[in-house]
Amino acid sequence: MTKILIIDDEEDIRYTLKEICSLSGWNTCEAVNGNMGLKLFKKERPDLVLVDYHMPELDGLATVKALRKLSTEVPIIVLTVDERQQVADTFLDAGASDFALKPIKAPDLISRLKVHLSILKSTQGQVEDDDVYTVKGISKATLKLVVDYLKTCSNGASIEEITDGVCLAYPTVHRYLMYLVDRGDILVQADYGKVGRPKNRYYNK
Amino acid sequence: MTTLVDRDKLIQGILIAGFAILLQRFLEQPYWQVLTKLDESITRGDSGRLIIAASFMVGLNALRALPVYVGAFRAVEGVDSKQKPMAILVAGSIISLTFTLLYLLEQGQWEWGVPLAVFLGASGLFLLWGRGVLKFWHKVIIIGQLLLGSYWLAIAPVLTPVGFGAGELSTGIKLAGQFLNAESTLNFVSVAFFLPLITIAIVTTGLIDNYQKIIQQINERKKRENQMQRVQLAAAEARVLQEMHALVHDLKTPLTTIRGLNSLIEMTAANDKQAEYAGRIEIAAENMNGMISEILYEDVREPITIHSLINYVRAQIIPEELEQRFHFDVGQDMPKISVNKVRLARALVNVIDNAVRATRQNVAGRVDILAVRNNGGVEFSIKDNGDGMSEKELDMIWQPGYSSRNSSGLGLTFVRKVVENHGGSIEIDSQPDKGTVVRITIPDGRGDGHD
């Protein structure tokens, strides 16, 4: 049975997360700080970890780094109110898989967790551990998810559409798209819509 | 050259010096008195009366010469303080010209001894020692003392060969002294008055100079203290904001739980009604979340109609038993503006509160709140018929820490900060006892020209 480790110092948030997980039929175990989280991780070997950004005793970032040393493939999802790409990049560099932006909504969180659990299943046993990350903060499985989605969009897609389509957080998608554009795997085009600044649309080559 | 001399002061100086010529007319009668006393002393052989006649003459001479010197040194105030030779030139020419004019009108004898002594004394005291700290009236007093002292030199027979006391009257007194065999008395009296009076003039200059410097120091200290107070106040403001920030931020955590669990209820709702309730709760929670964001981050904006903004403001005006009449008027066809609703509303409430306070003592107190279209944006004006402010108060209201009612004095600074953050402008017109109008203009806030 799928087991999810929840690391958050707020009791109410842990309860909410636990309830959302149990609705989807997942087991949970809870830790109130990063140190406890690491201990529990070794003991329980969960399938996925939810980590809060702001915590006393080993904050979210340090926890993510420590967890990645224990396992390269377990999905680590960071809970944060901070939407800045800079913060996101720091976490992705540290090895986080994705974000759950507060406020947490059950349908969103469930589908996001499902995506990561299925990524995990598809990669398990197939790739060597060292090969899971092509570069820092870019996981091959997640990259494949984004590329596969783009392949289905013949008219290209905006970053918001991709975010909804693959059920990943905006900062994560942004990071992967930047990586793909850098490598020249996909095309960007500015779309001058009706209102405001032009939006970029991304196309599979 | 024009930058070196202040024309206004130069003209003032010349006018004051010119006053001496007018004064001359009124002094003719008293000068006759001197001659009468001189006659008496000779006819009675009384050297005491001679001394009295001499004192009279000294006093009159000093009085007559006072405006000449005062005018000259007034003109010098307009000369750049670094241009000392220039200052001495200006003073010297005004004094010599005026005296020449005086003697020409009187057809008297040019006497240069005393004027030169006074001139040198005053120049030394003012230009070398006083160093610009002496005020106009200080100079008048010091010049008066110098004149009273120096004119005593005019009656000393021993100083006649070096140019002192060549005038008609002085010569008369000296001749009388010769006649009465009182030359040494005159010499003695002359020195006996000259020395103490000149000493007093020098001491006075020193005292005033010192006093002015102390005042300057006190003012500087006061200025530093004010500055320090302002810095402390700014620090206190920052601390309060930080504190508020942390408190408001803490509200987000319970809200996260509310929305999280509510979304679970919505997903698992037993019937449509429950799902609807959960939906409503989510909308309310999201509104609250938005407000928290607007409080926390200045740059958070949402589009809003002027009507709903004004309604939001109205809801925040404390409904204590207000005597004043409120009048809200929102123009037709108002644009939507993109603003930080919470902050802008707070700013408007702040201004309205001031208007309420200003009209509190007023029987027919009235506060008008108007919103009209202005270049795609909106102009809000808050008008009251209350106490109003003087120009002096108007100048001070923007300084953090200034408060007309001993509050923290952060109110208007906050208002301006919010308005400027929205790219808007604020102006205040006020007249004492008539009332105050505050106009706040907020652009539409979309920034670009797209419709």
mmCIF file with all atom_site columns, C-alpha atoms in Angstrom, chain B residues 290 292-302 338-341 343 421-422:
data_model
loop_
_atom_site.group_PDB
_atom_site.id
_atom_site.type_symbol
_atom_site.label_atom_id
_atom_site.label_alt_id
_atom_site.label_comp_id
_atom_site.label_asym_id
_atom_site.label_entity_id
_atom_site.label_seq_id
_atom_site.pdbx_PDB_ins_code
_atom_site.Cartn_x
_atom_site.Cartn_y
_atom_site.Cartn_z
_atom_site.occupancy
_atom_site.B_iso_or_equiv
_atom_site.pdbx_formal_charge
_atom_site.auth_seq_id
_atom_site.auth_comp_id
_atom_site.auth_asym_id
_atom_site.auth_atom_id
_atom_site.pdbx_PDB_model_num
ATOM 1  C CA . GLY B 1 290 ? -6.647 37.907 -1.108  1.00 0.00 ? 290 GLY B CA 1
ATOM 2  C CA . ILE B 1 292 ? -4.149 39.069 3.530   1.00 0.00 ? 292 ILE B CA 1
ATOM 3  C CA . SER B 1 293 ? -2.000 39.191 0.415   1.00 0.00 ? 293 SER B CA 1
ATOM 4  C CA . GLU B 1 294 ? -2.967 42.810 -0.177  1.00 0.00 ? 294 GLU B CA 1
ATOM 5  C CA . ILE B 1 295 ? -2.009 43.701 3.371   1.00 0.00 ? 295 ILE B CA 1
ATOM 6  C CA . LEU B 1 296 ? 1.268  41.827 3.129   1.00 0.00 ? 296 LEU B CA 1
ATOM 7  C CA . TYR B 1 297 ? 2.354  42.862 -0.333  1.00 0.00 ? 297 TYR B CA 1
ATOM 8  C CA . GLU B 1 298 ? 1.982  46.407 -1.645  1.00 0.00 ? 298 GLU B CA 1
ATOM 9  C CA . ASP B 1 299 ? 2.105  45.271 -5.228  1.00 0.00 ? 299 ASP B CA 1
ATOM 10 C CA . VAL B 1 300 ? -0.881 42.942 -5.103  1.00 0.00 ? 300 VAL B CA 1
ATOM 11 C CA . ARG B 1 301 ? -3.655 44.481 -7.229  1.00 0.00 ? 301 ARG B CA 1
ATOM 12 C CA . GLU B 1 302 ? -7.149 43.542 -8.167  1.00 0.00 ? 302 GLU B CA 1
ATOM 13 C CA . SER B 1 338 ? -6.644 47.958 -10.569 1.00 0.00 ? 338 SER B CA 1
ATOM 14 C CA . VAL B 1 339 ? -5.680 48.654 -6.991  1.00 0.00 ? 339 VAL B CA 1
ATOM 15 C CA . ASN B 1 340 ? -4.655 47.166 -3.709  1.00 0.00 ? 340 ASN B CA 1
ATOM 16 C CA . LYS B 1 341 ? -8.149 47.447 -2.283  1.00 0.00 ? 341 LYS B CA 1
ATOM 17 C CA . ARG B 1 343 ? -4.439 49.506 1.366   1.00 0.00 ? 343 ARG B CA 1
ATOM 18 C CA . ASN B 1 421 ? 2.727  53.133 -4.854  1.00 0.00 ? 421 ASN B CA 1
ATOM 19 C CA . HIS B 1 422 ? -0.337 53.190 -7.104  1.00 0.00 ? 422 HIS B CA 1
#
